[in-house]
Amino acid sequence: MKKHNFSAGPSILNQKVFKESSNAVLELDDIGLSLLEISHRSPEFVAIMNEARELSLKLSGLSSDEYTTLFLQGGASMQFLMIAYNFLKTRGGYINSGTWSTKAIKEAKLFGDVSEYASSKDKNFNYIPKDYSISDNPDYLHITTNNTIFGTQYHKLPDCNCPLFADMSSDIFCRKQDYSKFSLIYAGAQKNLGPAGTTMVIIKESLMNKICREVPSMLNYKVHFEKDSMFNTPPVFAIYTCLLSMRWLKNNGGLAEIEKKNISKSSLLYDEIDNNEMFTGFASKDDRSIMNVTFNLIDEKYKSAFDVLLKEQNISGINGHRSVGGYRASIYNAMEIESIEVLVDTMKKFKKSI
Ligand SMILES: *Cc1c(COP(=O)(O)O)cnc(C)c1O
């Protein structure tokens, strides 16, 4: 029986997407060949790449005159260094809202000065930093819009006069928002888009003229841009699967609809956390994520009893990250509300059993 998969990543995809991508491995669109055995320069794959790049902009409401999309490799972690390599001329600006931001800051320091304007480390990253000023004209400001491990998410963007860059690995396309506030957005595919193996980068074309030093080809945004994201062999399976997920989003009402769905899913679970005296939420209420819901038992002595119930209900991948403990329910776009209802019922049942 299929489990209710709350894994933080790699994570759930829509079932139809799994089927279609599996079919394409056997035979792509009746062409008599597998997706995996055709040239990435073939008309069939070029069409896939073009559609994926166009659809990512269409979903975000961004103009293709101003923005371009690249599908790169090396994960979101490679973007930590690529951003600084290409764009940190005098100073990179960062807000530290968790483990991933911390890693991005560490990489940037290899390339020049870094200003960390604010951090929520004082409370184990259970909130999004808010009161700070950006005073020293950074080349860019980097934020992590959703903190996968801690379950916090920006609901209001910082004001800044410089290009805004964002790691959206765990909340890309989870809501409708003004994506034009960003100059560069990146997301490792394996949280909310597709399989591990590619990173989607949406970038303002004007940034190509801001690359501030000699950068080796593979790490140079302009090289990938000028070759239409095909400088070398792209990860064809990962890109095709991302395209299928984006088609699924588009055919189901786009980002406005998925946002409604994500808000009802997360509200259902947060209401239970707030009303069930066996649990407490981890993230500060104003900053709660609609993608990763973190919560703890009021007393760890109940853990094995609750874990037995979770297992009985086929609930999988829900243990919290070791830096937070407790539980983390990752409820990405593809998760259906039925799975959250099963979790909520299990929490209610648990309370009754104590
Ligand atoms: C998972 C994750 C990463 C790391 O992604 P990789 O593709 O494994 O490098 C970076 N940032 C955020 C916000 C993540 O959730």
Tab-separated table of C-alpha atoms and ligand atoms in Angstrom:
chain	number	residue	atom	x	y	z
A	1	MET	CA	0.000	0.000	0.000
A	2	LYS	CA	1.214	3.491	-0.860
A	3	LYS	CA	2.361	5.396	2.228
A	4	HIS	CA	1.496	8.942	3.264
A	5	ASN	CA	4.861	10.511	2.490
A	6	PHE	CA	5.771	13.551	4.607
A	7	SER	CA	9.466	13.429	3.656
A	8	ALA	CA	11.313	16.763	3.437
A	9	GLY	CA	13.201	15.885	0.281
A	10	PRO	CA	13.561	14.089	-1.992
A	11	SER	CA	9.843	14.105	-1.579
A	12	ILE	CA	6.390	13.473	-2.904
A	13	LEU	CA	5.437	14.227	-6.496
A	14	ASN	CA	2.018	13.980	-8.058
A	15	GLN	CA	1.180	10.332	-8.860
A	16	LYS	CA	0.376	11.153	-12.472
A	17	VAL	CA	3.781	12.799	-12.820
A	18	PHE	CA	5.458	9.625	-11.532
A	19	LYS	CA	3.530	7.551	-14.083
A	20	GLU	CA	4.183	9.847	-17.033
A	21	SER	CA	7.884	10.172	-16.300
A	22	SER	CA	8.160	6.390	-15.911
A	23	ASN	CA	6.420	5.922	-19.253
A	24	ALA	CA	8.840	8.337	-20.917
A	25	VAL	CA	11.756	6.214	-19.712
A	26	LEU	CA	10.260	3.305	-21.637
A	27	GLU	CA	9.114	5.339	-24.615
A	28	LEU	CA	8.807	9.085	-25.090
A	29	ASP	CA	5.568	10.161	-26.807
A	30	ASP	CA	5.383	7.230	-29.280
A	31	ILE	CA	8.714	8.031	-30.916
A	32	GLY	CA	9.992	4.480	-30.464
A	33	LEU	CA	12.818	5.620	-28.193
A	34	SER	CA	13.329	6.250	-24.491
A	35	LEU	CA	13.754	9.774	-23.150
A	36	LEU	CA	17.070	8.498	-21.823
A	37	GLU	CA	18.511	7.364	-25.156
A	38	ILE	CA	17.901	10.370	-27.383
A	39	SER	CA	20.279	13.244	-27.986
A	40	HIS	CA	19.712	16.309	-25.882
A	41	ARG	CA	20.065	18.161	-29.208
A	42	SER	CA	17.200	16.203	-30.787
A	43	PRO	CA	14.096	18.211	-31.681
A	44	GLU	CA	12.143	16.173	-29.106
A	45	PHE	CA	14.358	17.132	-26.195
A	46	VAL	CA	14.893	20.707	-27.353
A	47	ALA	CA	11.091	21.078	-27.296
A	48	ILE	CA	11.011	19.736	-23.722
A	49	MET	CA	13.711	22.149	-22.595
A	50	ASN	CA	12.016	25.118	-24.282
A	51	GLU	CA	8.626	24.297	-22.814
A	52	ALA	CA	10.088	23.847	-19.317
A	53	ARG	CA	11.901	27.184	-19.509
A	54	GLU	CA	8.840	29.012	-20.862
A	55	LEU	CA	6.382	27.421	-18.465
A	56	SER	CA	8.481	28.315	-15.418
A	57	LEU	CA	8.241	31.987	-16.390
A	58	LYS	CA	4.552	31.747	-17.273
A	59	LEU	CA	3.703	30.203	-13.892
A	60	SER	CA	5.675	32.923	-12.096
A	61	GLY	CA	4.072	35.672	-14.165
A	62	LEU	CA	7.465	36.858	-15.388
A	63	SER	CA	8.204	38.270	-18.817
A	64	SER	CA	10.582	36.334	-21.049
A	65	ASP	CA	11.909	39.690	-22.287
A	66	GLU	CA	13.316	40.327	-18.847
A	67	TYR	CA	13.966	36.918	-17.279
A	68	THR	CA	15.390	33.600	-18.378
A	69	THR	CA	15.362	30.141	-16.832
A	70	LEU	CA	18.311	27.766	-16.599
A	71	PHE	CA	18.309	24.132	-15.491
A	72	LEU	CA	21.700	23.549	-13.892
A	73	GLN	CA	23.362	20.795	-11.868
A	74	GLY	CA	25.129	20.661	-8.519
A	75	GLY	CA	21.986	21.195	-6.448
A	76	ALA	CA	20.954	24.317	-4.599
A	77	SER	CA	24.303	24.032	-2.826
A	78	MET	CA	26.125	24.860	-6.055
A	79	GLN	CA	24.105	28.088	-6.275
A	80	PHE	CA	25.492	29.143	-2.889
A	81	LEU	CA	28.896	29.477	-4.515
A	82	MET	CA	27.846	30.405	-8.063
A	83	ILE	CA	25.981	33.460	-6.824
A	84	ALA	CA	29.001	34.817	-4.995
A	85	TYR	CA	31.447	33.780	-7.720
A	86	ASN	CA	29.478	35.681	-10.362
A	87	PHE	CA	28.036	38.620	-8.432
A	88	LEU	CA	29.930	39.341	-5.232
A	89	LYS	CA	32.084	42.279	-6.241
A	90	THR	CA	32.467	44.271	-3.048
A	91	ARG	CA	29.963	42.808	-0.603
A	92	GLY	CA	27.318	40.103	-0.472
A	93	GLY	CA	24.336	40.798	1.788
A	94	TYR	CA	22.699	37.933	3.659
A	95	ILE	CA	19.890	37.281	6.115
A	96	ASN	CA	20.584	34.168	8.159
A	97	SER	CA	17.334	32.309	8.770
A	98	GLY	CA	18.638	28.760	9.121
A	99	THR	CA	21.042	25.990	8.179
A	100	TRP	CA	20.825	26.606	4.428
A	101	SER	CA	21.372	30.361	4.752
A	102	THR	CA	24.343	29.627	6.994
A	103	LYS	CA	25.827	27.421	4.297
A	104	ALA	CA	25.230	30.063	1.617
A	105	ILE	CA	27.044	32.625	3.789
A	106	LYS	CA	29.984	30.287	4.311
A	107	GLU	CA	30.476	29.840	0.566
A	108	ALA	CA	30.130	33.565	-0.159
A	109	LYS	CA	32.937	34.390	2.261
A	110	LEU	CA	35.338	32.603	-0.086
A	111	PHE	CA	34.766	35.353	-2.651
A	112	GLY	CA	34.781	38.580	-0.629
A	113	ASP	CA	33.128	40.511	2.168
A	114	VAL	CA	29.809	39.392	3.520
A	115	SER	CA	27.370	41.402	5.617
A	116	GLU	CA	24.984	39.330	7.686
A	117	TYR	CA	22.287	41.897	8.464
A	118	ALA	CA	20.233	39.706	10.742
A	119	SER	CA	20.039	36.201	12.119
A	120	SER	CA	17.512	34.162	14.050
A	121	LYS	CA	20.139	31.826	15.420
A	122	ASP	CA	19.505	33.139	18.963
A	123	LYS	CA	16.238	31.146	19.046
A	124	ASN	CA	17.370	28.138	17.030
A	125	PHE	CA	15.945	29.765	13.882
A	126	ASN	CA	12.317	29.511	14.954
A	127	TYR	CA	11.459	32.883	13.378
A	128	ILE	CA	12.241	35.067	10.366
A	129	PRO	CA	14.405	38.092	11.273
A	130	LYS	CA	12.539	41.350	10.717
A	131	ASP	CA	14.011	44.551	12.103
A	132	TYR	CA	17.256	45.355	10.390
A	133	SER	CA	18.629	47.881	7.973
A	134	ILE	CA	20.762	47.335	4.934
A	135	SER	CA	23.227	50.148	5.128
A	136	ASP	CA	26.378	49.298	3.247
A	137	ASN	CA	25.224	48.909	-0.381
A	138	PRO	CA	25.665	45.193	-0.979
A	139	ASP	CA	25.861	43.826	-4.514
A	140	TYR	CA	22.782	41.756	-3.714
A	141	LEU	CA	20.669	40.612	-0.768
A	142	HIS	CA	20.251	36.848	-0.367
A	143	ILE	CA	17.372	35.280	1.563
A	144	THR	CA	16.034	31.747	2.046
A	145	THR	CA	12.297	32.145	1.532
A	146	ASN	CA	11.402	28.870	3.245
A	147	ASN	CA	13.508	27.240	5.938
A	148	THR	CA	12.929	23.567	5.319
A	149	ILE	CA	14.448	22.363	8.584
A	150	PHE	CA	12.834	24.861	10.968
A	151	GLY	CA	9.453	25.318	9.260
A	152	THR	CA	9.574	29.088	8.836
A	153	GLN	CA	8.711	31.081	5.727
A	154	TYR	CA	8.847	34.730	4.666
A	155	HIS	CA	5.368	36.215	4.394
A	156	LYS	CA	6.689	39.698	3.733
A	157	LEU	CA	9.829	40.391	1.724
A	158	PRO	CA	12.606	42.668	2.993
A	159	ASP	CA	12.902	46.147	1.525
A	160	CYS	CA	16.170	46.663	-0.254
A	161	ASN	CA	17.563	48.840	-2.995
A	162	CYS	CA	19.763	46.104	-4.370
A	163	PRO	CA	18.968	42.969	-6.397
A	164	LEU	CA	17.124	40.417	-4.254
A	165	PHE	CA	18.255	36.782	-4.591
A	166	ALA	CA	16.345	33.877	-3.082
A	167	ASP	CA	16.837	30.232	-2.302
A	168	MET	CA	13.303	28.890	-2.905
A	169	SER	CA	14.267	25.228	-2.886
A	170	SER	CA	11.460	24.176	-0.588
A	171	ASP	CA	8.715	26.640	-1.549
A	172	ILE	CA	9.085	27.277	-5.257
A	173	PHE	CA	5.648	27.604	-6.895
A	174	CYS	CA	3.784	27.014	-3.612
A	175	ARG	CA	1.996	30.384	-3.794
A	176	LYS	CA	1.162	33.286	-6.004
A	177	GLN	CA	3.446	36.220	-5.345
A	178	ASP	CA	5.173	39.049	-7.128
A	179	TYR	CA	8.157	37.141	-8.487
A	180	SER	CA	9.405	40.304	-10.212
A	181	LYS	CA	10.668	41.510	-6.826
A	182	PHE	CA	13.466	38.980	-7.270
A	183	SER	CA	16.437	39.251	-9.606
A	184	LEU	CA	17.487	35.646	-9.098
A	185	ILE	CA	15.532	32.672	-7.756
A	186	TYR	CA	16.874	29.153	-7.457
A	187	ALA	CA	15.424	25.858	-6.344
A	188	GLY	CA	16.849	22.368	-6.134
A	189	ALA	CA	14.188	20.318	-7.908
A	190	GLN	CA	13.822	17.556	-5.346
A	191	LYS	CA	11.538	19.374	-2.889
A	192	ASN	CA	8.654	20.777	-4.879
A	193	LEU	CA	9.341	20.202	-8.562
A	194	GLY	CA	10.882	16.910	-9.555
A	195	PRO	CA	13.675	14.454	-8.832
A	196	ALA	CA	17.123	15.337	-7.553
A	197	GLY	CA	19.541	16.186	-10.335
A	198	THR	CA	18.675	19.640	-11.518
A	199	THR	CA	18.321	23.119	-10.034
A	200	MET	CA	15.997	25.623	-11.590
A	201	VAL	CA	17.436	29.132	-11.763
A	202	ILE	CA	15.226	32.042	-12.829
A	203	ILE	CA	17.430	35.028	-13.443
A	204	LYS	CA	17.123	38.549	-14.833
A	205	GLU	CA	18.902	38.718	-18.154
A	206	SER	CA	20.381	42.109	-17.247
A	207	LEU	CA	22.436	40.370	-14.542
A	208	MET	CA	24.532	38.720	-17.259
A	209	ASN	CA	26.337	42.044	-17.622
A	210	LYS	CA	27.074	42.216	-13.905
A	211	ILE	CA	29.327	39.169	-13.694
A	212	CYS	CA	32.239	40.638	-11.828
A	213	ARG	CA	35.207	38.338	-12.437
A	214	GLU	CA	36.532	35.572	-14.668
A	215	VAL	CA	34.349	32.574	-13.920
A	216	PRO	CA	34.990	29.056	-15.303
A	217	SER	CA	32.428	28.122	-17.972
A	218	MET	CA	30.454	25.574	-15.977
A	219	LEU	CA	29.915	28.039	-13.118
A	220	ASN	CA	29.215	31.037	-15.308
A	221	TYR	CA	25.552	32.019	-15.663
A	222	LYS	CA	26.214	33.819	-18.940
A	223	VAL	CA	27.734	30.736	-20.577
A	224	HIS	CA	24.655	28.671	-19.708
A	225	PHE	CA	22.353	31.513	-20.790
A	226	GLU	CA	24.022	31.945	-24.174
A	227	LYS	CA	23.744	28.212	-24.842
A	228	ASP	CA	20.032	28.096	-23.903
A	229	SER	CA	20.812	26.009	-20.830
A	230	MET	CA	22.495	23.364	-23.014
A	231	PHE	CA	26.168	24.233	-22.631
A	232	ASN	CA	26.763	20.594	-21.779
A	233	THR	CA	24.461	17.588	-21.525
A	234	PRO	CA	21.611	18.601	-19.234
A	235	PRO	CA	19.996	16.139	-16.787
A	236	VAL	CA	17.239	15.177	-19.200
A	237	PHE	CA	15.146	12.984	-16.919
A	238	ALA	CA	15.091	15.530	-14.090
A	239	ILE	CA	14.146	18.372	-16.431
A	240	TYR	CA	11.396	16.367	-18.117
A	241	THR	CA	9.907	15.456	-14.739
A	242	CYS	CA	10.001	19.108	-13.630
A	243	LEU	CA	8.145	19.960	-16.835
A	244	LEU	CA	5.467	17.378	-15.997
A	245	SER	CA	5.034	18.892	-12.523
A	246	MET	CA	4.734	22.370	-13.993
A	247	ARG	CA	2.151	21.167	-16.541
A	248	TRP	CA	0.217	19.609	-13.672
A	249	LEU	CA	0.294	22.940	-11.805
A	250	LYS	CA	-0.813	24.858	-14.888
A	251	ASN	CA	-3.665	22.454	-15.656
A	252	ASN	CA	-4.923	22.757	-12.084
A	253	GLY	CA	-5.337	26.500	-11.921
A	254	GLY	CA	-1.725	27.634	-11.563
A	255	LEU	CA	-0.197	29.184	-8.483
A	256	ALA	CA	-3.387	30.867	-7.227
A	257	GLU	CA	-5.115	27.495	-6.895
A	258	ILE	CA	-2.156	25.651	-5.407
A	259	GLU	CA	-1.772	28.442	-2.859
A	260	LYS	CA	-5.392	28.023	-1.723
A	261	LYS	CA	-4.868	24.297	-1.430
A	262	ASN	CA	-1.598	24.723	0.471
A	263	ILE	CA	-3.181	27.186	2.901
A	264	SER	CA	-6.077	24.855	3.697
A	265	LYS	CA	-3.714	21.907	4.105
A	266	SER	CA	-1.356	23.730	6.451
A	267	SER	CA	-4.190	25.381	8.442
A	268	LEU	CA	-5.760	22.004	9.105
A	269	LEU	CA	-2.519	20.747	10.603
A	270	TYR	CA	-1.592	23.924	12.534
A	271	ASP	CA	-5.103	24.031	14.047
A	272	GLU	CA	-4.604	20.536	15.387
A	273	ILE	CA	-1.142	21.401	16.765
A	274	ASP	CA	-2.606	24.455	18.525
A	275	ASN	CA	-5.651	22.647	19.897
A	276	ASN	CA	-4.151	19.320	20.878
A	277	GLU	CA	-2.473	19.637	24.285
A	278	MET	CA	-0.044	16.813	23.493
A	279	PHE	CA	1.812	18.952	20.931
A	280	THR	CA	3.437	22.350	20.559
A	281	GLY	CA	4.395	24.099	17.338
A	282	PHE	CA	8.074	24.909	16.830
A	283	ALA	CA	8.000	27.926	14.499
A	284	SER	CA	6.838	31.354	15.601
A	285	LYS	CA	3.169	31.711	14.559
A	286	ASP	CA	3.632	34.702	12.236
A	287	ASP	CA	6.338	32.944	10.305
A	288	ARG	CA	4.894	29.481	9.928
A	289	SER	CA	5.620	27.710	6.677
A	290	ILE	CA	2.863	26.328	4.486
A	291	MET	CA	5.327	23.694	3.219
A	292	ASN	CA	7.150	22.280	6.279
A	293	VAL	CA	5.194	22.050	9.518
A	294	THR	CA	7.404	21.534	12.578
A	295	PHE	CA	6.050	20.438	15.957
A	296	ASN	CA	7.126	18.681	19.129
A	297	LEU	CA	5.517	16.477	21.736
A	298	ILE	CA	4.991	18.199	25.086
A	299	ASP	CA	6.993	15.371	26.573
A	300	GLU	CA	9.481	13.175	24.712
A	301	LYS	CA	8.445	10.208	26.880
A	302	TYR	CA	5.414	9.786	24.576
A	303	LYS	CA	7.504	9.437	21.449
A	304	SER	CA	7.463	5.678	21.069
A	305	ALA	CA	3.684	5.525	21.641
A	306	PHE	CA	3.009	8.179	19.010
A	307	ASP	CA	5.469	6.588	16.575
A	308	VAL	CA	3.590	3.280	16.796
A	309	LEU	CA	0.343	5.032	15.802
A	310	LEU	CA	2.045	6.844	12.924
A	311	LYS	CA	3.395	3.568	11.631
A	312	GLU	CA	0.001	1.862	11.867
A	313	GLN	CA	-1.433	4.595	9.669
A	314	ASN	CA	1.301	4.220	7.015
A	315	ILE	CA	2.693	7.668	7.757
A	316	SER	CA	6.271	7.967	6.558
A	317	GLY	CA	9.140	10.485	6.642
A	318	ILE	CA	7.787	12.634	9.454
A	319	ASN	CA	10.659	12.675	11.945
A	320	GLY	CA	12.055	16.146	12.600
A	321	HIS	CA	15.546	17.177	11.559
A	322	ARG	CA	18.107	16.407	14.272
A	323	SER	CA	18.633	20.136	14.953
A	324	VAL	CA	14.972	20.603	15.945
A	325	GLY	CA	13.873	17.134	17.066
A	326	GLY	CA	10.190	16.278	17.237
A	327	TYR	CA	8.299	16.067	13.980
A	328	ARG	CA	8.276	17.758	10.618
A	329	ALA	CA	5.419	17.209	8.213
A	330	SER	CA	6.507	18.311	4.764
A	331	ILE	CA	3.332	18.974	2.819
A	332	TYR	CA	4.566	20.033	-0.600
A	333	ASN	CA	2.335	20.898	-3.568
A	334	ALA	CA	1.751	17.281	-4.544
A	335	MET	CA	0.462	16.210	-1.135
A	336	GLU	CA	-3.292	15.719	-1.038
A	337	ILE	CA	-5.351	16.940	1.908
A	338	GLU	CA	-6.460	13.337	2.581
A	339	SER	CA	-2.979	12.486	3.854
A	340	ILE	CA	-3.071	15.426	6.245
A	341	GLU	CA	-6.484	14.312	7.477
A	342	VAL	CA	-4.970	10.927	8.291
A	343	LEU	CA	-2.180	12.623	10.262
A	344	VAL	CA	-4.608	14.895	12.130
A	345	ASP	CA	-6.837	11.930	12.998
A	346	THR	CA	-3.790	10.085	14.295
A	347	MET	CA	-2.902	13.044	16.532
A	348	LYS	CA	-6.455	13.115	17.908
A	349	LYS	CA	-6.420	9.392	18.490
A	350	PHE	CA	-3.098	9.719	20.272
A	351	LYS	CA	-4.464	12.342	22.667
A	352	LYS	CA	-7.427	10.102	23.535
A	353	SER	CA	-5.120	7.160	24.166
A	354	ILE	CA	-3.061	8.968	26.817
B	1	LIG	C1	17.335	21.027	0.513
B	1	LIG	C2	17.717	22.434	0.480
B	1	LIG	C3	18.971	22.851	-0.013
B	1	LIG	C4	20.022	21.881	-0.492
B	1	LIG	O1	19.733	21.427	-1.755
B	1	LIG	P1	20.754	20.498	-2.564
B	1	LIG	O2	20.059	20.418	-3.891
B	1	LIG	O3	20.839	19.193	-1.844
B	1	LIG	O4	22.056	21.198	-2.650
B	1	LIG	C5	19.229	24.209	-0.037
B	1	LIG	N1	18.334	25.106	0.397
B	1	LIG	C6	17.135	24.738	0.885
B	1	LIG	C7	16.176	25.794	1.356
B	1	LIG	C8	16.791	23.399	0.936
B	1	LIG	O5	15.595	23.031	1.415
